mmCIF file of C-alpha atoms in Angstrom:
data_model
loop_
_atom_site.group_PDB
_atom_site.id
_atom_site.type_symbol
_atom_site.label_atom_id
_atom_site.label_comp_id
_atom_site.label_asym_id
_atom_site.label_seq_id
_atom_site.Cartn_x
_atom_site.Cartn_y
_atom_site.Cartn_z
ATOM 1 C CA MET A 652 0.256 0.079 0.370
ATOM 2 C CA GLU A 653 1.243 3.414 -1.109
ATOM 3 C CA THR A 654 1.835 5.661 2.069
ATOM 4 C CA LYS A 655 2.155 9.305 2.742
ATOM 5 C CA VAL A 656 5.739 9.787 1.446
ATOM 6 C CA ASP A 657 4.873 7.788 -1.953
ATOM 7 C CA ILE A 658 1.983 10.434 -2.875
ATOM 8 C CA ILE A 659 4.776 13.380 -2.207
ATOM 9 C CA ALA A 660 7.276 11.817 -4.374
ATOM 10 C CA GLU A 661 4.940 11.446 -7.693
ATOM 11 C CA LEU A 662 3.628 14.864 -7.047
ATOM 12 C CA LYS A 663 7.307 16.118 -6.867
ATOM 13 C CA GLU A 664 7.842 14.071 -10.599
ATOM 14 C CA VAL A 665 4.806 14.958 -11.928
ATOM 15 C CA SER A 666 3.892 18.921 -11.186
ATOM 16 C CA PRO A 667 7.225 20.296 -8.178
ATOM 17 C CA PHE A 668 5.249 23.422 -8.650
ATOM 18 C CA LEU A 669 2.115 22.113 -7.480
ATOM 19 C CA LEU A 670 3.898 20.352 -4.571
ATOM 20 C CA GLU A 671 4.598 24.266 -3.359
ATOM 21 C CA ILE A 672 1.570 25.662 -2.941
ATOM 22 C CA SER A 673 -0.140 25.021 0.529
ATOM 23 C CA LYS A 674 -3.249 22.492 1.051
ATOM 24 C CA SER A 675 -4.786 24.580 3.013
ATOM 25 C CA ILE A 676 -8.544 25.077 1.629
ATOM 26 C CA PRO A 677 -9.197 28.781 1.575
ATOM 27 C CA GLN A 678 -13.037 28.819 1.420
ATOM 28 C CA SER A 679 -14.743 28.574 5.006
ATOM 29 C CA VAL A 680 -17.965 26.614 6.933
ATOM 30 C CA PRO A 681 -20.007 28.628 8.899
ATOM 31 C CA ASN A 682 -19.490 28.749 12.467
ATOM 32 C CA GLY A 683 -20.630 26.294 14.586
ATOM 33 C CA TYR A 684 -21.478 23.752 11.463
ATOM 34 C CA PHE A 685 -19.769 20.712 12.550
ATOM 35 C CA ASP A 686 -20.707 20.945 16.392
ATOM 36 C CA SER A 687 -24.333 20.130 15.752
ATOM 37 C CA PHE A 688 -23.753 18.164 12.612
ATOM 38 C CA SER A 689 -23.606 14.716 14.533
ATOM 39 C CA SER A 690 -26.812 14.929 16.194
ATOM 40 C CA GLU A 691 -28.782 16.904 13.476
ATOM 41 C CA MET A 692 -28.448 13.551 11.245
ATOM 42 C CA LEU A 693 -28.532 11.001 13.592
ATOM 43 C CA LYS A 694 -32.577 12.903 14.074
ATOM 44 C CA LEU A 695 -32.827 13.428 10.276
ATOM 45 C CA ALA A 696 -31.767 9.825 9.511
ATOM 46 C CA LYS A 697 -34.228 8.339 11.649
ATOM 47 C CA GLU A 698 -36.875 10.941 9.791
ATOM 48 C CA SER A 699 -35.955 9.220 6.257
ATOM 49 C CA SER A 700 -36.367 5.286 7.860
ATOM 50 C CA PHE A 701 -39.987 6.484 8.574
ATOM 51 C CA THR A 702 -41.784 3.641 7.129
ATOM 52 C CA LEU A 703 -45.999 2.303 7.617
ATOM 53 C CA GLU A 704 -45.151 -0.005 9.579
ATOM 54 C CA SER A 705 -42.529 1.507 12.352
ATOM 55 C CA GLU A 706 -46.227 4.079 12.089
ATOM 56 C CA LEU A 707 -48.090 1.182 13.330
ATOM 57 C CA GLU A 708 -45.568 -0.325 15.577
ATOM 58 C CA SER A 709 -45.932 2.685 17.484
ATOM 59 C CA ILE A 710 -49.906 2.970 17.426
ATOM 60 C CA ALA A 711 -51.383 -0.366 17.127
ATOM 61 C CA PRO A 712 -48.559 -2.807 17.219
ATOM 62 C CA LEU A 713 -50.968 -5.755 17.025
ATOM 63 C CA LEU A 714 -51.763 -4.747 13.408
ATOM 64 C CA ASN A 715 -48.464 -5.278 12.155
ATOM 65 C CA GLN A 716 -48.448 -8.865 12.939
ATOM 66 C CA ILE A 717 -51.908 -9.949 11.572
ATOM 67 C CA SER A 718 -51.405 -11.046 7.549
ATOM 68 C CA LYS A 719 -52.307 -8.395 4.567
ATOM 69 C CA LYS A 720 -53.796 -10.856 2.358
ATOM 70 C CA PRO A 721 -57.517 -11.301 1.728
ATOM 71 C CA VAL A 722 -59.072 -13.393 2.997
ATOM 72 C CA GLN A 723 -62.255 -13.486 0.848
ATOM 73 C CA HIS A 724 -62.410 -16.268 -2.182
ATOM 74 C CA LEU A 725 -62.322 -16.032 -5.629
ATOM 75 C CA PRO A 726 -64.859 -17.964 -8.036
ATOM 76 C CA GLU A 727 -62.596 -20.445 -9.189
ATOM 77 C CA GLY A 728 -60.975 -19.906 -12.507
ATOM 78 C CA TYR A 729 -62.070 -16.059 -12.092
ATOM 79 C CA PHE A 730 -59.178 -14.532 -13.382
ATOM 80 C CA ALA A 731 -58.441 -16.979 -15.977
ATOM 81 C CA ASP A 732 -61.516 -16.131 -17.338
ATOM 82 C CA PHE A 733 -61.158 -12.776 -17.209
ATOM 83 C CA ALA A 734 -58.194 -13.278 -19.479
ATOM 84 C CA ILE A 735 -59.937 -14.895 -21.986
ATOM 85 C CA GLN A 736 -62.871 -12.410 -21.989
ATOM 86 C CA SER A 737 -59.879 -9.551 -22.659
ATOM 87 C CA ASN A 738 -58.101 -11.806 -25.604
ATOM 88 C CA LYS A 739 -61.370 -11.578 -27.505
ATOM 89 C CA GLU A 740 -60.710 -10.454 -31.451
ATOM 90 C CA PRO A 741 -61.832 -6.936 -31.570
ATOM 91 C CA ALA A 742 -64.538 -6.447 -33.267
ATOM 92 C CA LYS A 743 -64.886 -5.348 -37.401
ATOM 93 C CA VAL A 744 -65.217 -1.507 -37.213
ATOM 94 C CA VAL A 745 -68.421 -1.212 -39.828
ATOM 95 C CA GLN A 746 -68.052 2.093 -41.912
ATOM 96 C CA MET A 747 -70.869 4.354 -42.648
ATOM 97 C CA ARG A 748 -72.174 4.692 -46.422
ATOM 98 C CA LEU A 749 -70.992 7.513 -47.256
ATOM 99 C CA VAL A 750 -73.061 10.599 -49.303
ATOM 100 C CA ARG A 751 -72.771 9.942 -52.865
ATOM 101 C CA LYS A 752 -70.770 13.748 -53.643
ATOM 102 C CA TRP A 753 -72.893 14.071 -57.234
ATOM 103 C CA VAL A 754 -76.460 14.192 -55.341
ATOM 104 C CA SER A 755 -75.420 16.802 -53.222
ATOM 105 C CA TYR A 756 -73.755 19.125 -56.299
ATOM 106 C CA ALA A 757 -77.143 18.641 -58.201
ATOM 107 C CA SER A 758 -79.181 19.391 -55.070
ATOM 108 C CA ALA A 759 -77.889 22.365 -54.913
ATOM 109 C CA ALA A 760 -77.489 23.325 -58.584
ATOM 110 C CA VAL A 761 -81.150 22.755 -58.498
ATOM 111 C CA ILE A 762 -81.660 25.016 -55.312
ATOM 112 C CA ALA A 763 -79.849 27.407 -57.123
ATOM 113 C CA GLY A 764 -81.529 27.618 -60.494
ATOM 114 C CA ILE A 765 -84.928 27.701 -58.306
ATOM 115 C CA LEU A 766 -83.506 30.726 -56.760
ATOM 116 C CA ILE A 767 -82.524 32.610 -60.018
ATOM 117 C CA THR A 768 -85.618 32.342 -61.749
ATOM 118 C CA ALA A 769 -87.572 33.560 -58.963
ATOM 119 C CA GLY A 770 -85.272 36.520 -58.728
ATOM 120 C CA PHE A 771 -86.067 37.328 -62.082
ATOM 121 C CA VAL A 772 -89.840 36.518 -62.218
ATOM 122 C CA PHE A 773 -90.368 38.872 -59.445
ATOM 123 C CA ASN A 774 -87.540 40.885 -59.535
ATOM 124 C CA SER A 775 -87.425 42.123 -62.898
ATOM 125 C CA LYS A 776 -91.210 43.944 -64.011
ATOM 126 C CA PRO A 777 -90.058 45.724 -66.935
ATOM 127 C CA ILE A 778 -90.408 49.308 -66.578
ATOM 128 C CA SER A 779 -91.489 50.373 -69.914
ATOM 129 C CA SER A 780 -94.905 48.810 -68.958
ATOM 130 C CA PHE A 781 -95.869 52.047 -67.542
ATOM 131 C CA ASP A 782 -97.396 54.026 -70.698
ATOM 132 C CA PHE A 783 -96.217 57.308 -69.489
ATOM 133 C CA ASP A 784 -97.167 58.539 -73.232
ATOM 134 C CA TYR A 785 -100.589 56.954 -73.222
ATOM 135 C CA TYR A 786 -101.230 59.837 -69.780
ATOM 136 C CA SER A 787 -99.481 62.682 -71.239
ATOM 137 C CA ARG A 788 -102.106 61.914 -73.702
ATOM 138 C CA ILE A 789 -104.969 62.486 -71.507
ATOM 139 C CA ASP A 790 -107.142 65.554 -71.326
ATOM 140 C CA ILE A 791 -107.546 65.610 -67.625
ATOM 141 C CA PRO A 792 -110.487 68.692 -67.617
ATOM 142 C CA ALA A 793 -112.684 66.774 -69.836
ATOM 143 C CA ALA A 794 -112.186 63.051 -68.203
ATOM 144 C CA LEU A 795 -112.706 65.282 -64.629
ATOM 145 C CA ASN A 796 -116.025 66.489 -66.688
ATOM 146 C CA GLN A 797 -117.005 62.863 -67.069
ATOM 147 C CA VAL A 798 -116.898 62.312 -63.356
ATOM 148 C CA PRO A 799 -120.743 62.001 -61.901
ATOM 149 C CA GLU A 800 -120.856 65.249 -59.394
ATOM 150 C CA ASP A 801 -121.796 63.168 -56.466
ATOM 151 C CA GLU A 802 -118.247 61.396 -57.186
ATOM 152 C CA LEU A 803 -116.105 64.019 -57.229
ATOM 153 C CA GLN A 804 -117.925 65.785 -53.959
ATOM 154 C CA ASN A 805 -116.663 62.335 -52.016
ATOM 155 C CA TYR A 806 -113.600 62.925 -53.159
ATOM 156 C CA LEU A 807 -113.433 65.883 -52.063
ATOM 157 C CA ASN A 808 -114.879 64.833 -48.553
ATOM 158 C CA THR A 809 -112.308 61.767 -48.668
ATOM 159 C CA THR A 810 -109.310 63.875 -49.182
ATOM 160 C CA ALA A 811 -110.069 66.853 -47.171
ATOM 161 C CA SER A 812 -111.089 64.354 -44.158
ATOM 162 C CA LEU A 813 -107.836 62.884 -44.816
ATOM 163 C CA SER A 814 -105.959 66.321 -44.477
ATOM 164 C CA GLY A 815 -107.656 66.890 -41.528
ATOM 165 C CA ASN A 816 -106.300 69.764 -38.985
ATOM 166 C CA ASP A 817 -103.056 70.104 -40.971
ATOM 167 C CA GLN A 818 -105.060 71.679 -43.865
ATOM 168 C CA LEU A 819 -106.954 73.835 -41.317
ATOM 169 C CA ILE A 820 -103.657 74.997 -39.476
ATOM 170 C CA ILE A 821 -101.708 75.602 -43.654
ATOM 171 C CA SER A 822 -105.067 77.962 -44.229
ATOM 172 C CA ASP A 823 -104.597 79.564 -41.061
ATOM 173 C CA GLU A 824 -101.390 80.535 -41.378
ATOM 174 C CA LEU A 825 -101.998 81.994 -45.013
ATOM 175 C CA GLU A 826 -105.175 83.747 -43.323
ATOM 176 C CA ASN A 827 -102.573 85.466 -40.989
ATOM 177 C CA SER A 828 -100.394 85.778 -42.598
ATOM 178 C CA ASN A 829 -102.020 87.386 -45.580
ATOM 179 C CA GLN A 830 -103.960 89.494 -43.754
ATOM 180 C CA GLY A 831 -101.105 92.727 -44.073
ATOM 181 C CA ASN A 832 -101.259 91.941 -47.224
ATOM 182 C CA PHE A 833 -104.937 92.662 -47.698
ATOM 183 C CA GLN A 834 -105.088 95.475 -45.285
ATOM 184 C CA GLN A 835 -102.168 97.017 -47.364
ATOM 185 C CA ILE A 836 -104.463 96.682 -50.943
ATOM 186 C CA SER A 837 -106.666 99.999 -51.737
ATOM 187 C CA ASP A 838 -110.268 99.364 -52.108
ATOM 188 C CA GLU A 839 -110.022 100.712 -56.088
ATOM 189 C CA GLU A 840 -107.213 98.014 -57.095
ATOM 190 C CA LEU A 841 -109.577 95.074 -55.282
ATOM 191 C CA LYS A 842 -112.366 96.675 -57.847
ATOM 192 C CA GLU A 843 -109.900 96.344 -60.726
ATOM 193 C CA TYR A 844 -108.868 92.949 -59.228
ATOM 194 C CA LEU A 845 -112.676 91.868 -59.430
ATOM 195 C CA LYS A 846 -113.113 93.509 -62.410
ATOM 196 C CA GLU A 847 -110.524 91.215 -64.658
ATOM 197 C CA VAL A 848 -111.865 88.067 -62.989
ATOM 198 C CA GLY A 849 -115.092 88.594 -63.903
ATOM 199 C CA SER A 850 -114.471 89.609 -67.455
ATOM 200 C CA GLU A 851 -111.776 86.116 -67.390
ATOM 201 C CA ALA A 852 -114.595 84.015 -66.647
ATOM 202 C CA ALA A 853 -117.659 85.438 -68.913
ATOM 203 C CA LYS A 854 -115.048 85.168 -71.514
ATOM 204 C CA ARG A 855 -114.563 81.513 -70.826
ATOM 205 C CA LYS A 856 -118.221 80.786 -70.059
ATOM 206 C CA GLU A 857 -118.587 82.280 -73.812
ATOM 207 C CA SER A 858 -115.844 80.063 -74.957
ATOM 208 C CA MET B 54 -7.694 -7.551 16.690
ATOM 209 C CA LEU B 55 -10.931 -5.056 15.238
ATOM 210 C CA THR B 56 -10.476 -1.509 14.030
ATOM 211 C CA ASP B 57 -12.562 1.200 15.224
ATOM 212 C CA ASP B 58 -14.549 1.080 11.781
ATOM 213 C CA GLN B 59 -14.984 -2.320 12.224
ATOM 214 C CA GLN B 60 -16.106 -1.477 16.073
ATOM 215 C CA LEU B 61 -18.347 0.662 14.983
ATOM 216 C CA VAL B 62 -19.684 -1.782 12.294
ATOM 217 C CA ILE B 63 -20.807 -3.960 15.038
ATOM 218 C CA GLN B 64 -22.257 -1.394 17.221
ATOM 219 C CA PHE B 65 -24.841 -0.086 14.493
ATOM 220 C CA LYS B 66 -25.978 -3.457 13.866
ATOM 221 C CA SER B 67 -27.183 -3.110 17.425
ATOM 222 C CA THR B 68 -30.262 -2.182 18.796
ATOM 223 C CA ALA B 69 -28.626 -0.925 21.643
ATOM 224 C CA THR B 70 -25.909 1.096 20.238
ATOM 225 C CA LYS B 71 -27.221 2.113 16.597
ATOM 226 C CA ASP B 72 -27.983 5.261 17.945
ATOM 227 C CA ALA B 73 -24.164 5.726 19.520
ATOM 228 C CA ALA B 74 -22.354 3.890 17.265
ATOM 229 C CA TYR B 75 -23.834 6.024 14.033
ATOM 230 C CA THR B 76 -23.094 9.532 16.347
ATOM 231 C CA THR B 77 -19.758 8.988 16.776
ATOM 232 C CA LEU B 78 -19.480 7.530 12.718
ATOM 233 C CA VAL B 79 -20.529 10.685 11.591
ATOM 234 C CA LYS B 80 -18.355 12.824 13.501
ATOM 235 C CA LYS B 81 -15.168 10.611 13.055
ATOM 236 C CA TYR B 82 -15.858 11.075 8.957
ATOM 237 C CA GLN B 83 -17.892 14.570 8.726
ATOM 238 C CA GLU B 84 -15.662 16.754 7.933
ATOM 239 C CA LYS B 85 -13.359 14.332 5.321
ATOM 240 C CA LEU B 86 -16.121 13.710 3.639
ATOM 241 C CA TYR B 87 -17.092 17.455 3.942
ATOM 242 C CA TRP B 88 -14.894 18.842 2.453
ATOM 243 C CA HIS B 89 -14.008 15.757 -0.180
ATOM 244 C CA ILE B 90 -18.090 16.935 -1.362
ATOM 245 C CA ARG B 91 -17.410 20.857 -1.426
ATOM 246 C CA ARG B 92 -14.568 20.547 -3.905
ATOM 247 C CA MET B 93 -17.018 18.735 -5.660
ATOM 248 C CA VAL B 94 -19.703 21.359 -5.473
ATOM 249 C CA VAL B 95 -18.296 24.302 -4.768
ATOM 250 C CA GLU B 96 -20.913 26.105 -2.421
ATOM 251 C CA HIS B 97 -21.617 24.954 1.093
ATOM 252 C CA GLU B 98 -25.475 24.968 1.127
ATOM 253 C CA ASP B 99 -25.348 22.589 -2.022
ATOM 254 C CA ALA B 100 -22.268 20.608 0.435
ATOM 255 C CA ASN B 101 -24.508 20.437 3.023
ATOM 256 C CA ASP B 102 -27.103 18.632 1.115
ATOM 257 C CA VAL B 103 -25.080 16.259 -0.794
ATOM 258 C CA LEU B 104 -23.489 15.207 3.088
ATOM 259 C CA GLN B 105 -26.991 14.649 4.107
ATOM 260 C CA ASN B 106 -28.230 12.367 1.320
ATOM 261 C CA THR B 107 -24.417 11.262 1.997
ATOM 262 C CA PHE B 108 -25.137 10.180 5.654
ATOM 263 C CA ILE B 109 -29.429 9.087 4.530
ATOM 264 C CA LYS B 110 -27.634 6.391 2.711
ATOM 265 C CA VAL B 111 -25.317 5.500 5.538
ATOM 266 C CA TRP B 112 -27.978 4.993 7.628
ATOM 267 C CA LYS B 113 -30.363 2.487 5.360
ATOM 268 C CA GLY B 114 -26.973 1.017 4.598
ATOM 269 C CA LEU B 115 -24.754 0.071 7.151
ATOM 270 C CA ASP B 116 -26.882 -2.922 8.197
ATOM 271 C CA ASN B 117 -26.022 -4.631 4.744
ATOM 272 C CA PHE B 118 -22.317 -3.719 4.442
ATOM 273 C CA ARG B 119 -20.111 -6.057 3.606
ATOM 274 C CA GLU B 120 -17.261 -6.059 5.951
ATOM 275 C CA ASP B 121 -14.709 -7.268 2.860
ATOM 276 C CA SER B 122 -14.208 -3.936 2.266
ATOM 277 C CA GLN B 123 -13.260 -0.640 4.056
ATOM 278 C CA LEU B 124 -15.560 1.605 5.448
ATOM 279 C CA TYR B 125 -13.463 4.286 4.786
ATOM 280 C CA THR B 126 -13.395 3.417 1.196
ATOM 281 C CA TRP B 127 -17.126 2.634 1.028
ATOM 282 C CA LEU B 128 -18.128 6.521 2.427
ATOM 283 C CA TYR B 129 -16.353 7.675 0.123
ATOM 284 C CA ARG B 130 -18.105 6.012 -2.665
ATOM 285 C CA ILE B 131 -21.438 7.070 -0.763
ATOM 286 C CA ALA B 132 -20.212 10.438 -1.188
ATOM 287 C CA THR B 133 -18.651 10.650 -4.578
ATOM 288 C CA ASN B 134 -22.267 9.360 -6.470
ATOM 289 C CA GLU B 135 -24.053 11.191 -4.286
ATOM 290 C CA SER B 136 -21.617 14.491 -5.778
ATOM 291 C CA LEU B 137 -21.774 13.387 -9.191
ATOM 292 C CA SER B 138 -25.771 12.611 -8.967
ATOM 293 C CA PHE B 139 -26.250 16.606 -8.163
ATOM 294 C CA LEU B 140 -23.858 17.461 -10.899
ATOM 295 C CA GLU B 141 -25.880 15.235 -13.277
ATOM 296 C CA GLN B 142 -28.905 17.271 -11.823
ATOM 297 C CA LEU B 143 -27.340 20.340 -12.013
ATOM 298 C CA LYS B 144 -26.730 19.644 -15.960
ATOM 299 C CA LYS B 145 -30.228 18.275 -16.844
ATOM 300 C CA LYS B 146 -31.531 21.815 -15.125
ATOM 301 C CA SER B 147 -29.374 24.258 -16.823
ATOM 302 C CA ALA B 148 -29.317 22.321 -19.754
ATOM 303 C CA VAL B 149 -25.871 23.242 -20.918
ATOM 304 C CA GLN B 150 -22.393 22.429 -21.573
ATOM 305 C CA PHE B 151 -19.500 21.305 -19.304
ATOM 306 C CA ASP B 152 -17.784 24.487 -20.448
ATOM 307 C CA GLU B 153 -20.237 26.736 -19.489
ATOM 308 C CA ILE B 154 -20.368 24.441 -16.300
ATOM 309 C CA ALA B 155 -16.523 24.970 -15.759
ATOM 310 C CA GLY B 156 -16.961 29.039 -15.489
ATOM 311 C CA ASP B 157 -20.005 28.883 -13.660
ATOM 312 C CA PHE B 158 -17.976 26.671 -10.916
ATOM 313 C CA GLY B 159 -15.106 29.054 -11.674
ATOM 314 C CA ASN B 160 -17.658 32.326 -11.157
ATOM 315 C CA LYS B 161 -18.459 30.462 -7.846
ATOM 316 C CA VAL B 162 -15.728 29.882 -6.768
ATOM 317 C CA LYS B 163 -14.790 34.091 -7.163
ATOM 318 C CA ALA B 164 -17.997 34.656 -5.358
ATOM 319 C CA ASP B 165 -16.498 33.381 -2.117
ATOM 320 C CA ALA B 166 -16.287 36.468 0.544
ATOM 321 C CA HIS B 167 -12.513 35.115 0.859
ATOM 322 C CA PHE B 168 -11.886 34.884 -2.316
ATOM 323 C CA ASP B 169 -8.570 37.139 -3.692
ATOM 324 C CA ALA B 170 -7.176 36.560 -6.942
ATOM 325 C CA ASN B 171 -3.191 36.806 -6.055
ATOM 326 C CA LYS B 172 -3.273 34.085 -3.564
ATOM 327 C CA LEU B 173 -2.255 30.569 -4.786
ATOM 328 C CA GLU B 174 -4.381 28.499 -3.253
ATOM 329 C CA TRP B 175 -7.529 30.690 -4.352
ATOM 330 C CA LYS B 176 -6.002 30.469 -8.282
ATOM 331 C CA LEU B 177 -5.631 26.200 -7.306
ATOM 332 C CA GLN B 178 -9.402 26.542 -6.570
ATOM 333 C CA LEU B 179 -10.569 28.172 -10.019
ATOM 334 C CA ALA B 180 -7.582 25.715 -12.015
ATOM 335 C CA ILE B 181 -9.600 22.792 -10.471
ATOM 336 C CA GLN B 182 -12.188 23.638 -11.864
ATOM 337 C CA GLN B 183 -11.603 23.597 -15.001
ATOM 338 C CA LEU B 184 -11.336 20.718 -15.233
ATOM 339 C CA PRO B 185 -14.016 17.304 -16.493
ATOM 340 C CA GLU B 186 -15.345 15.485 -13.196
ATOM 341 C CA LYS B 187 -13.664 12.579 -13.300
ATOM 342 C CA GLN B 188 -10.073 14.873 -13.412
ATOM 343 C CA LYS B 189 -11.230 16.393 -10.884
ATOM 344 C CA LEU B 190 -12.403 13.829 -8.520
ATOM 345 C CA VAL B 191 -9.080 11.736 -9.346
ATOM 346 C CA PHE B 192 -6.693 14.599 -8.387
ATOM 347 C CA ASN B 193 -8.867 15.730 -5.384
ATOM 348 C CA LEU B 194 -8.394 12.422 -4.097
ATOM 349 C CA ARG B 195 -5.466 12.282 -4.506
ATOM 350 C CA TYR B 196 -4.054 15.492 -4.053
ATOM 351 C CA PHE B 197 -5.890 16.597 -1.464
ATOM 352 C CA ASP B 198 -6.962 13.574 0.246
ATOM 353 C CA GLU B 199 -3.520 12.094 -0.278
ATOM 354 C CA MET B 200 -5.460 8.272 -1.014
ATOM 355 C CA PRO B 201 -3.635 5.118 -2.621
ATOM 356 C CA TYR B 202 -4.341 4.463 -6.136
ATOM 357 C CA GLU B 203 -5.560 0.975 -4.913
ATOM 358 C CA GLU B 204 -8.702 2.893 -2.358
ATOM 359 C CA MET B 205 -9.053 5.472 -5.556
ATOM 360 C CA SER B 206 -9.571 2.545 -7.470
ATOM 361 C CA ALA B 207 -11.938 1.420 -4.820
ATOM 362 C CA VAL B 208 -13.786 4.555 -4.687
ATOM 363 C CA LEU B 209 -14.313 5.360 -8.219
ATOM 364 C CA ASP B 210 -14.165 1.911 -9.892
ATOM 365 C CA THR B 211 -11.162 2.827 -12.289
ATOM 366 C CA SER B 212 -8.121 1.044 -13.103
ATOM 367 C CA VAL B 213 -4.867 1.872 -10.774
ATOM 368 C CA GLY B 214 -3.312 2.592 -14.468
ATOM 369 C CA ALA B 215 -6.458 4.409 -15.553
ATOM 370 C CA LEU B 216 -6.279 6.738 -12.472
ATOM 371 C CA LYS B 217 -2.861 7.749 -12.597
ATOM 372 C CA ALA B 218 -2.389 8.185 -16.005
ATOM 373 C CA SER B 219 -5.589 11.077 -14.742
ATOM 374 C CA TYR B 220 -3.640 12.318 -12.041
ATOM 375 C CA HIS B 221 -1.177 12.922 -13.770
ATOM 376 C CA HIS B 222 -2.783 14.585 -16.526
ATOM 377 C CA ALA B 223 -4.942 16.836 -14.591
ATOM 378 C CA ALA B 224 -2.020 17.964 -12.523
ATOM 379 C CA LYS B 225 -0.163 19.045 -16.066
ATOM 380 C CA LYS B 226 -3.391 20.956 -16.926
ATOM 381 C CA ILE B 227 -3.439 22.517 -12.991
ATOM 382 C CA GLU B 228 0.318 24.312 -13.024
ATOM 383 C CA GLU B 229 -0.311 25.313 -16.592
ATOM 384 C CA PHE B 230 -3.759 27.064 -15.848
ATOM 385 C CA ILE B 231 -2.347 28.620 -12.640
ATOM 386 C CA ILE B 232 0.804 29.871 -14.407
ATOM 387 C CA ASN B 233 -0.673 31.414 -17.337
ATOM 388 C CA SER B 234 -3.269 32.796 -15.241
#
């Protein structure tokens, strides 16, 4: 067995430089670290060897002496049968029939056709169906003359009732706004106006 | 004639003297193992954790200890394995290369409150951290603990020839590092 002298001799041969360096350890240890280490270590070691058996030993030592083997019996060959059941061939996976794609495409095309046709039928009435020329040629006063008096009266009543109070309000406003203007017009000017209106009415009657 | 260690093992196996034998054993080897671990893991807190794990393993395994090997080498073997496991976990956590780990340990040495870059003892500590783990172990066991190669072979499970070669390489590298730094 090698001695310390052998070890130093080897180092002298390998690296005389290292032989000159002090082997003192420059690092330090917290004060008193080694004083209490052994007693703390004993405590830690005992805690580490804690087992369920040692716990039970302190609580109920009798339980440590009883076997933990189950006392209940199983039907004979239970696990053998269980293994056979688990070895059964896996059931076949049956794929569901796939819906043919062309059917769905055709259905979509038919629905699209119906929608487009309906759109043309209901939304594209030709504007030319309204005969502007016909209505522009109608002689409205002559046509009105052909309308019976009763119907006209009914129409006016209905229109008046529909326009209701708004019409009254508007006419009131007009009256109020025109009141000042009428007061400013002289009697002579009014007489001239009435003459003109009367002569125009007479001309219309003649014609 | 039984050695002190053999007597301790016998006392440990008896329930009446178990605790006393364990305490005596811890007191006897705590400092040697602490420094062996500390040279590997550098920081005190880490060394303390690894040392505790080492002695817990001793408590659990000493009943089955085979008396054909020395208690001393068995303890060093446990401490070495615990240190290497700690370093392995450290590597996994940080996921870095050896060079970075070595640099990291160098920084840990420099972080010591008493660090003095001009002192050879500190330069030696820095140089040791540049070595690969196995070379570091061999150098520490031979240089600081003055362990014979036969015992080291039992601790590290490596042939004496390989250990000699490793020690020579390590010593040369350290010398070079210190001279060039």
